């Protein structure tokens, strides 16, 4: 007997039905008991909720908690009540048929867990009555959060007892897809992704995508993330990003969350961390001849800040891009000579000066990968000998490449890579909305 089943609940049930197996197996490391999922599934039958946008303070809700109710079995009714400005617990209890003495006793019972004076407008209380005794309050739940409430109930002897009740939330994967017309952010909002999730998504993709140049109308995305539901099947909050796909003009990027030996991180399909570092030494076999900091310029003669590192190397030695990024500028100036500036994720830029020449194809707007040869050591500009002058800038200011702390970059190997690949296959099947493919 189902009196209310909101659309949200229907969705949860459908999702649980579709995703029970993948849910349990997809999120390695966070074991979700199957029993919990079943609990959610069953509880959906038991209770109803008003539509979220229904502008009412008090709603009578019929709750059917019996498996096969006999016609005479009493039913427990719930009434949700949102606290208004200035209202006290005592008043609200009095309003629900408690005498003054009873209300004081019930408030005192709550006091061992929660100070009733901390009750705030917008907080929800749920009052319960049996339908065969609608004038006698059975119990009341003071909701502190979606996960916790203080339950006050009437004991046999008429006194009141309180209990601190924690309700487990169940994460369920949710999928949103969309097509980009302007920006990924705008399309994400349209698809119903929240700002936090979008910020994470953009930050993670920014290691591989130049959002100014690579995103074009018609590009598409799929985002898989956790939604947390309470035991009644109500949506409570979003959890973390699980997986995402971004389909650009000429490439498709995917990332996957994985719990490994080093905690949680996001990986590409090959098991490499999505967050990438910059190379501290973008040249092989070179000798550091000048560090970062204040010194006297060998040619100009005055003291100044040396905003980078100098590596002495023979003319023609290849210079590597310190990280994945986009060529921002290729210039030839008096001081730096022939130099290249690369733009990387999260506000980083790198500069490579005194080149003899740039590598073929290195021009503004071109994407480069970490380690790719972008030019060759020379002695153009103001220099006493062949060397690479290398600078790293963060948000426009030079920083010392030798001491900068990057997030750890890893490639999963061995057994951990196998675990990742299993996890990835499940996330990918949810992300792409198809059953896992057999991989030979
Ligand atoms: Zn230098």
Short mmCIF file of C-alpha atoms and ligand atoms in Angstrom, two decimals:
data_model
loop_
_atom_site.label_atom_id
_atom_site.label_comp_id
_atom_site.label_asym_id
_atom_site.label_seq_id
_atom_site.Cartn_x
_atom_site.Cartn_y
_atom_site.Cartn_z
CA UNK A 1 0.00 0.00 0.00
CA UNK A 2 1.83 3.04 -1.22
CA UNK A 3 0.20 6.36 -0.55
CA UNK A 4 2.92 8.66 -1.77
CA UNK A 5 5.77 7.90 -4.05
CA UNK A 6 7.47 11.05 -5.20
CA UNK A 7 9.30 11.25 -8.48
CA UNK A 8 12.58 11.42 -6.58
CA UNK A 9 11.78 8.14 -4.92
CA UNK A 10 10.77 6.54 -8.15
CA UNK A 11 14.10 7.61 -9.57
CA UNK A 12 15.97 6.15 -6.62
CA UNK A 13 14.15 2.88 -6.99
CA UNK A 14 14.86 2.76 -10.68
CA UNK A 15 18.48 3.59 -10.09
CA UNK A 16 18.84 0.99 -7.39
CA UNK A 17 17.25 -1.54 -9.65
CA UNK A 18 19.55 -0.66 -12.50
CA UNK A 19 22.68 -0.12 -10.56
CA UNK A 20 22.72 -2.34 -7.52
CA UNK A 21 25.47 -4.58 -8.75
CA UNK A 22 27.64 -1.87 -10.28
CA UNK A 23 27.18 0.37 -7.25
CA UNK A 24 28.47 -2.23 -4.90
CA UNK A 25 31.37 -3.18 -7.05
CA UNK A 26 32.20 0.11 -8.66
CA UNK A 27 33.48 1.92 -5.65
CA UNK A 28 36.35 -0.21 -4.54
CA UNK A 29 37.62 0.82 -1.16
CA UNK A 30 34.30 2.17 -0.01
CA UNK A 31 32.39 -0.98 0.63
CA UNK A 32 28.68 -0.39 0.48
CA UNK A 33 26.78 -3.11 2.25
CA UNK A 34 24.19 -4.59 -0.03
CA UNK A 35 21.85 -4.67 2.94
CA UNK A 36 21.87 -0.89 3.04
CA UNK A 37 20.74 -0.65 -0.53
CA UNK A 38 17.97 -3.11 0.10
CA UNK A 39 16.99 -1.07 3.13
CA UNK A 40 16.57 1.99 0.96
CA UNK A 41 14.63 -0.04 -1.53
CA UNK A 42 12.21 -1.31 1.09
CA UNK A 43 11.83 1.96 2.92
CA UNK A 44 10.64 3.56 -0.26
CA UNK A 45 7.48 1.54 0.11
CA UNK A 46 7.07 2.57 3.69
CA UNK A 47 6.96 6.33 3.60
CA UNK A 48 6.04 9.22 1.45
CA UNK A 49 7.19 12.79 1.13
CA UNK A 50 5.55 15.93 -0.14
CA UNK A 51 7.01 17.48 -3.25
CA UNK A 52 10.01 19.59 -2.34
CA UNK A 53 8.62 22.82 -3.65
CA UNK A 54 5.28 22.47 -1.91
CA UNK A 55 5.00 25.65 0.16
CA UNK A 56 3.48 24.22 3.30
CA UNK A 57 4.67 24.32 6.89
CA UNK A 58 2.95 21.22 8.02
CA UNK A 59 2.14 18.16 6.01
CA UNK A 60 0.27 15.12 7.13
CA UNK A 61 2.02 12.06 5.83
CA UNK A 62 0.64 8.60 5.87
CA UNK A 63 3.23 6.04 6.70
CA UNK A 64 2.58 2.40 6.08
CA UNK A 65 5.08 0.38 8.00
CA UNK A 66 3.43 -3.00 8.07
CA UNK A 67 4.17 -5.64 5.47
CA UNK A 68 0.64 -7.00 5.18
CA UNK A 69 -1.52 -4.66 7.22
CA UNK A 70 -4.63 -6.15 8.66
CA UNK A 71 -7.62 -3.81 8.39
CA UNK A 72 -7.57 -3.21 12.13
CA UNK A 73 -3.84 -2.66 12.72
CA UNK A 74 -3.17 0.90 13.86
CA UNK A 75 -1.06 3.04 11.55
CA UNK A 76 1.60 5.52 12.55
CA UNK A 77 1.09 8.98 11.05
CA UNK A 78 3.90 11.46 10.70
CA UNK A 79 3.59 15.21 10.63
CA UNK A 80 6.61 17.19 9.55
CA UNK A 81 6.83 20.69 11.01
CA UNK A 82 9.38 23.32 10.01
CA UNK A 83 10.52 25.56 12.87
CA UNK A 84 9.61 29.23 12.37
CA UNK A 85 11.52 32.21 13.70
CA UNK A 86 11.13 32.61 17.47
CA UNK A 87 9.49 29.24 18.08
CA UNK A 88 10.72 27.06 20.93
CA UNK A 89 10.69 23.30 21.34
CA UNK A 90 8.38 23.70 24.32
CA UNK A 91 5.82 25.61 22.23
CA UNK A 92 6.00 23.10 19.40
CA UNK A 93 5.45 20.21 21.79
CA UNK A 94 2.52 22.05 23.40
CA UNK A 95 1.09 22.60 19.92
CA UNK A 96 1.10 18.80 19.46
CA UNK A 97 -1.08 17.93 22.42
CA UNK A 98 1.46 17.73 25.24
CA UNK A 99 0.52 19.33 28.54
CA UNK A 100 2.89 21.93 29.93
CA UNK A 101 4.43 19.39 32.36
CA UNK A 102 4.78 16.78 29.60
CA UNK A 103 6.40 19.30 27.26
CA UNK A 104 8.90 20.29 29.96
CA UNK A 105 9.69 16.62 30.61
CA UNK A 106 10.18 15.93 26.90
CA UNK A 107 12.42 19.01 26.52
CA UNK A 108 14.51 17.87 29.48
CA UNK A 109 14.92 14.42 27.91
CA UNK A 110 16.27 16.05 24.75
CA UNK A 111 18.65 18.11 26.86
CA UNK A 112 21.04 15.25 27.47
CA UNK A 113 21.89 15.20 23.75
CA UNK A 114 20.99 18.60 22.42
CA UNK A 115 20.34 22.04 23.85
CA UNK A 116 16.74 22.84 22.80
CA UNK A 117 17.63 26.56 22.78
CA UNK A 118 19.73 25.83 19.69
CA UNK A 119 16.60 25.09 17.67
CA UNK A 120 16.76 27.26 14.53
CA UNK A 121 14.22 28.43 11.94
CA UNK A 122 14.14 26.01 9.04
CA UNK A 123 14.95 22.99 11.19
CA UNK A 124 12.47 20.13 10.83
CA UNK A 125 10.61 18.24 13.52
CA UNK A 126 8.62 15.12 12.77
CA UNK A 127 5.68 14.37 15.10
CA UNK A 128 4.18 10.87 15.11
CA UNK A 129 0.70 9.77 16.13
CA UNK A 130 -1.15 6.46 15.91
CA UNK A 131 -4.32 6.77 13.86
CA UNK A 132 -6.37 5.05 16.56
CA UNK A 133 -5.19 7.61 19.15
CA UNK A 134 -4.61 10.82 17.18
CA UNK A 135 -4.54 13.04 20.28
CA UNK A 136 -1.59 11.34 21.98
CA UNK A 137 1.86 12.15 20.69
CA UNK A 138 3.80 8.92 20.25
CA UNK A 139 7.20 10.35 19.47
CA UNK A 140 8.97 13.26 17.87
CA UNK A 141 12.21 13.50 15.91
CA UNK A 142 14.26 16.69 16.09
CA UNK A 143 16.23 16.70 12.85
CA UNK A 144 19.77 18.00 13.40
CA UNK A 145 20.97 17.03 9.93
CA UNK A 146 20.00 14.54 7.30
CA UNK A 147 22.22 12.05 9.04
CA UNK A 148 21.32 12.72 12.67
CA UNK A 149 18.23 13.36 14.76
CA UNK A 150 17.23 13.30 18.42
CA UNK A 151 14.23 11.01 18.88
CA UNK A 152 11.96 11.62 21.87
CA UNK A 153 9.42 8.93 22.64
CA UNK A 154 6.85 8.30 25.32
CA UNK A 155 7.71 5.40 27.61
CA UNK A 156 5.18 2.94 29.09
CA UNK A 157 5.01 4.91 32.34
CA UNK A 158 4.26 8.15 30.47
CA UNK A 159 7.73 9.64 30.95
CA UNK A 160 9.83 10.71 27.97
CA UNK A 161 13.09 9.19 26.78
CA UNK A 162 15.45 10.58 24.15
CA UNK A 163 17.87 8.85 21.83
CA UNK A 164 20.58 10.15 19.55
CA UNK A 165 19.85 8.49 16.21
CA UNK A 166 22.32 8.42 13.36
CA UNK A 167 20.87 7.50 10.01
CA UNK A 168 23.22 6.02 7.47
CA UNK A 169 23.24 7.62 4.06
CA UNK A 170 23.67 5.56 0.96
CA UNK A 171 25.72 6.79 -1.97
CA UNK A 172 24.19 6.05 -5.34
CA UNK A 173 25.91 6.90 -8.62
CA UNK A 174 24.16 9.55 -10.67
CA UNK A 175 24.84 10.38 -14.30
CA UNK A 176 24.51 13.76 -16.02
CA UNK A 177 25.33 14.33 -19.65
CA UNK A 178 25.27 17.39 -21.83
CA UNK A 179 26.37 19.12 -24.98
CA UNK A 180 28.47 22.26 -24.82
CA UNK A 181 27.16 25.36 -26.54
CA UNK A 182 29.32 27.97 -24.81
CA UNK A 183 31.43 26.85 -21.89
CA UNK A 184 31.75 23.55 -20.06
CA UNK A 185 30.71 25.36 -16.89
CA UNK A 186 27.51 26.70 -18.44
CA UNK A 187 26.63 23.36 -19.98
CA UNK A 188 27.34 21.65 -16.65
CA UNK A 189 24.97 23.97 -14.80
CA UNK A 190 22.30 23.32 -17.42
CA UNK A 191 22.80 19.58 -16.95
CA UNK A 192 22.20 19.96 -13.21
CA UNK A 193 25.74 19.69 -11.88
CA UNK A 194 26.47 21.75 -8.77
CA UNK A 195 29.22 24.35 -8.57
CA UNK A 196 31.56 22.28 -6.37
CA UNK A 197 31.41 19.31 -8.68
CA UNK A 198 32.01 21.50 -11.71
CA UNK A 199 34.98 23.19 -10.07
CA UNK A 200 36.56 19.79 -9.37
CA UNK A 201 35.81 18.62 -12.88
CA UNK A 202 37.32 21.67 -14.55
CA UNK A 203 40.37 21.61 -12.32
CA UNK A 204 41.03 17.94 -13.14
CA UNK A 205 40.47 18.33 -16.88
CA UNK A 206 42.58 21.50 -16.97
CA UNK A 207 45.72 19.38 -16.85
CA UNK A 208 44.85 18.10 -20.32
CA UNK A 209 42.50 20.68 -21.75
CA UNK A 210 43.13 24.31 -22.62
CA UNK A 211 39.68 25.67 -21.88
CA UNK A 212 40.29 28.77 -23.99
CA UNK A 213 41.11 26.87 -27.15
CA UNK A 214 40.05 23.24 -26.94
CA UNK A 215 36.33 23.57 -26.13
CA UNK A 216 34.01 23.96 -29.12
CA UNK A 217 30.24 24.03 -29.54
CA UNK A 218 28.96 20.51 -29.96
CA UNK A 219 31.56 18.95 -27.67
CA UNK A 220 29.91 16.76 -25.06
CA UNK A 221 30.46 15.44 -21.57
CA UNK A 222 29.25 12.76 -19.18
CA UNK A 223 29.71 13.04 -15.44
CA UNK A 224 29.20 10.26 -12.91
CA UNK A 225 29.05 11.27 -9.26
CA UNK A 226 27.65 10.10 -5.93
CA UNK A 227 24.34 11.24 -4.58
CA UNK A 228 23.59 10.46 -0.95
CA UNK A 229 20.13 9.25 -0.03
CA UNK A 230 18.68 8.65 3.42
CA UNK A 231 16.80 5.55 4.48
CA UNK A 232 13.54 7.00 3.21
CA UNK A 233 14.97 7.41 -0.25
CA UNK A 234 15.21 11.19 0.03
CA UNK A 235 18.08 12.88 -1.72
CA UNK A 236 20.31 14.47 0.91
CA UNK A 237 23.43 15.79 -0.77
CA UNK A 238 25.89 15.21 -3.55
CA UNK A 239 29.01 13.21 -2.88
CA UNK A 240 32.18 13.18 -4.86
CA UNK A 241 32.96 12.87 -8.53
CA UNK A 242 33.41 9.24 -9.65
CA UNK A 243 34.20 9.50 -13.33
CA UNK A 244 33.87 11.86 -16.25
CA UNK A 245 34.22 11.93 -20.01
CA UNK A 246 34.88 14.94 -22.18
CA UNK A 247 34.51 14.51 -25.95
CA UNK A 248 36.48 17.21 -27.78
CA UNK A 249 36.91 17.72 -31.51
CA UNK A 250 39.78 15.32 -31.96
CA UNK A 251 40.13 13.49 -28.68
CA UNK A 252 38.13 11.99 -25.86
CA UNK A 253 39.30 12.30 -22.27
CA UNK A 254 38.17 10.14 -19.38
CA UNK A 255 39.06 10.19 -15.73
CA UNK A 256 38.27 7.83 -12.87
CA UNK A 257 38.37 8.09 -9.11
CA UNK A 258 40.30 5.29 -7.47
CA UNK A 259 41.23 4.42 -3.89
CA UNK A 260 44.74 3.10 -3.92
CA UNK A 261 47.56 2.49 -1.50
CA UNK A 262 48.17 6.23 -1.45
CA UNK A 263 44.57 7.27 -0.85
CA UNK A 264 42.07 8.60 -3.33
CA UNK A 265 43.04 10.24 -6.59
CA UNK A 266 41.87 10.59 -10.19
CA UNK A 267 43.48 8.61 -12.98
CA UNK A 268 43.34 8.44 -16.75
CA UNK A 269 42.34 5.11 -18.36
CA UNK A 270 45.95 3.89 -18.31
CA UNK A 271 46.28 4.37 -14.55
CA UNK A 272 48.26 7.60 -14.60
CA UNK A 273 47.28 10.37 -12.20
CA UNK A 274 45.35 13.14 -13.91
CA UNK A 275 47.13 15.79 -11.84
CA UNK A 276 50.46 16.31 -13.45
CA UNK A 277 53.57 17.94 -12.17
CA UNK A 278 56.08 20.13 -13.91
CA UNK A 279 59.55 18.77 -14.50
CA UNK A 280 62.06 20.48 -12.25
CA UNK A 281 64.81 19.89 -14.83
CA UNK A 282 63.45 20.22 -18.37
CA UNK A 283 66.72 19.18 -19.96
CA UNK A 284 68.74 16.01 -19.80
CA UNK A 285 72.36 15.75 -18.67
CA UNK A 286 72.61 19.44 -17.85
CA UNK A 287 74.46 21.01 -14.96
CA UNK A 288 72.72 23.56 -12.70
CA UNK A 289 74.96 26.64 -12.80
CA UNK A 290 72.77 29.26 -11.22
CA UNK A 291 69.97 28.90 -8.72
CA UNK A 292 66.89 30.89 -7.90
CA UNK A 293 67.35 34.09 -5.91
CA UNK A 294 69.33 37.29 -5.61
CA UNK A 295 72.70 37.55 -7.32
CA UNK A 296 74.87 39.87 -9.39
CA UNK A 297 74.13 39.66 -13.09
CA UNK A 298 77.26 38.46 -14.95
CA UNK A 299 76.80 40.92 -17.80
CA UNK A 300 74.72 43.78 -16.46
CA UNK A 301 76.73 43.85 -13.22
CA UNK A 302 74.00 44.89 -10.78
CA UNK A 303 72.31 42.82 -8.13
CA UNK A 304 68.92 41.45 -9.10
CA UNK A 305 66.56 38.60 -8.48
CA UNK A 306 67.40 35.62 -10.66
CA UNK A 307 63.86 34.37 -11.17
CA UNK A 308 64.75 30.94 -12.51
CA UNK A 309 67.37 28.22 -12.87
CA UNK A 310 70.29 28.10 -15.30
CA UNK A 311 71.42 24.81 -16.77
CA UNK A 312 74.71 24.74 -18.69
CA UNK A 313 74.59 22.41 -21.70
CA UNK A 314 76.16 22.18 -25.16
CA UNK A 315 74.51 24.10 -27.99
CA UNK A 316 71.84 21.95 -29.65
CA UNK A 317 70.89 19.98 -26.52
CA UNK A 318 67.11 19.32 -26.68
CA UNK A 319 64.89 21.22 -24.23
CA UNK A 320 61.75 19.44 -23.01
CA UNK A 321 58.37 20.89 -22.14
CA UNK A 322 58.19 20.79 -18.33
CA UNK A 323 54.56 19.74 -18.43
CA UNK A 324 51.52 19.26 -20.62
CA UNK A 325 50.29 22.61 -21.84
CA UNK A 326 49.88 25.08 -24.65
CA UNK A 327 52.49 27.27 -26.33
CA UNK A 328 51.62 30.80 -25.27
CA UNK A 329 54.46 32.70 -26.97
CA UNK A 330 57.53 32.23 -29.13
CA UNK A 331 59.67 35.37 -29.14
CA UNK A 332 63.14 36.71 -29.78
CA UNK A 333 64.11 39.56 -27.43
CA UNK A 334 67.36 41.28 -26.41
CA UNK A 335 67.51 39.74 -22.94
CA UNK A 336 66.04 36.25 -23.34
CA UNK A 337 66.99 35.76 -27.00
CA UNK A 338 64.85 33.10 -28.63
CA UNK A 339 62.45 31.90 -25.95
CA UNK A 340 59.25 29.92 -25.52
CA UNK A 341 56.51 30.39 -22.90
CA UNK A 342 54.17 27.49 -22.13
CA UNK A 343 50.88 27.76 -20.29
CA UNK A 344 49.96 24.83 -17.99
CA UNK A 345 47.06 23.89 -15.75
CA UNK A 346 46.14 25.81 -12.62
CA UNK A 347 47.94 29.07 -13.28
CA UNK A 348 51.42 27.70 -14.06
CA UNK A 349 53.60 29.04 -16.88
CA UNK A 350 57.12 28.01 -17.84
CA UNK A 351 59.71 29.97 -19.82
CA UNK A 352 62.74 28.64 -21.69
CA UNK A 353 65.33 31.22 -22.81
CA UNK A 354 68.52 31.60 -24.86
CA UNK A 355 67.52 28.89 -27.36
CA UNK A 356 69.47 28.43 -30.57
CA UNK A 357 66.15 27.56 -32.23
CA UNK A 358 62.70 26.24 -31.43
CA UNK A 359 61.63 22.75 -32.44
CA UNK A 360 59.52 22.23 -35.56
CA UNK A 361 55.86 23.10 -35.12
CA UNK A 362 56.32 25.06 -31.88
CA UNK A 363 54.17 28.14 -32.35
CA UNK A 364 51.50 29.89 -30.26
CA UNK A 365 48.38 27.82 -29.63
CA UNK A 366 50.00 24.44 -30.19
CA UNK A 367 49.51 21.82 -27.48
CA UNK A 368 52.59 20.14 -26.09
CA UNK A 369 53.04 17.12 -23.88
CA UNK A 370 55.37 16.82 -20.94
CA UNK A 371 58.82 15.84 -22.19
CA UNK A 372 58.18 16.89 -25.78
CA UNK A 373 61.18 18.70 -27.37
CA UNK A 374 60.25 22.35 -27.82
CA UNK A 375 63.66 23.83 -28.69
CA UNK A 376 67.45 23.57 -28.41
CA UNK A 377 70.08 25.09 -26.14
CA UNK A 378 71.83 28.12 -27.54
CA UNK A 379 73.28 31.45 -26.47
CA UNK A 380 70.91 34.00 -27.99
CA UNK A 381 70.14 37.10 -25.90
CA UNK A 382 72.22 38.29 -22.94
CA UNK A 383 74.35 35.30 -21.97
CA UNK A 384 78.04 34.49 -21.48
CA UNK A 385 77.75 30.89 -22.60
CA UNK A 386 75.34 28.25 -23.88
CA UNK A 387 72.72 27.46 -21.24
CA UNK A 388 69.00 27.10 -20.65
CA UNK A 389 67.44 29.75 -18.47
CA UNK A 390 64.27 28.15 -17.07
CA UNK A 391 61.51 29.94 -15.16
CA UNK A 392 58.30 28.74 -13.54
CA UNK A 393 55.56 31.26 -12.83
CA UNK A 394 52.49 30.69 -10.71
CA UNK A 395 49.69 33.18 -11.31
CA UNK A 396 52.14 35.61 -12.87
CA UNK A 397 54.86 35.52 -10.19
CA UNK A 398 58.16 33.62 -10.54
CA UNK A 399 58.59 30.74 -8.13
CA UNK A 400 61.56 28.48 -7.44
CA UNK A 401 61.17 25.32 -9.55
CA UNK A 402 63.59 23.47 -7.28
CA UNK A 403 61.48 23.77 -4.14
CA UNK A 404 57.91 23.98 -5.43
CA UNK A 405 55.62 21.31 -3.98
CA UNK A 406 53.58 19.51 -6.59
CA UNK A 407 50.88 16.97 -5.87
CA UNK A 408 52.32 13.49 -6.19
CA UNK A 409 52.22 12.10 -9.70
CA UNK A 410 51.91 8.36 -10.03
CA UNK A 411 51.33 5.62 -12.52
CA UNK A 412 49.64 2.57 -11.05
CA UNK A 413 51.45 -0.72 -11.54
CA UNK A 414 51.13 -4.43 -10.83
CA UNK A 415 48.25 -5.56 -8.63
CA UNK A 416 47.14 -2.03 -7.93
CA UNK A 417 46.83 -1.40 -11.67
CA UNK A 418 44.71 -4.55 -11.99
CA UNK A 419 42.42 -3.35 -9.20
CA UNK A 420 42.18 0.02 -10.87
CA UNK A 421 41.29 -1.54 -14.22
CA UNK A 422 38.42 -3.49 -12.62
CA UNK A 423 37.17 -0.35 -10.90
CA UNK A 424 37.56 1.61 -14.12
CA UNK A 425 35.59 -0.95 -16.17
CA UNK A 426 32.63 -0.63 -13.80
CA UNK A 427 32.74 3.14 -13.61
CA UNK A 428 33.04 3.30 -17.38
CA UNK A 429 30.00 1.07 -17.87
CA UNK A 430 27.97 3.40 -15.65
CA UNK A 431 29.43 6.47 -17.29
CA UNK A 432 28.65 5.26 -20.80
CA UNK A 433 25.36 3.70 -19.77
CA UNK A 434 26.19 0.23 -21.03
CA UNK A 435 27.07 -3.08 -19.41
CA UNK A 436 30.76 -3.78 -18.90
CA UNK A 437 32.39 -4.99 -22.07
CA UNK A 438 34.47 -8.10 -22.09
CA UNK A 439 38.03 -7.22 -22.56
CA UNK A 440 40.10 -9.97 -24.10
ZN1 LIG B 1 69.21 32.62 -15.94
#
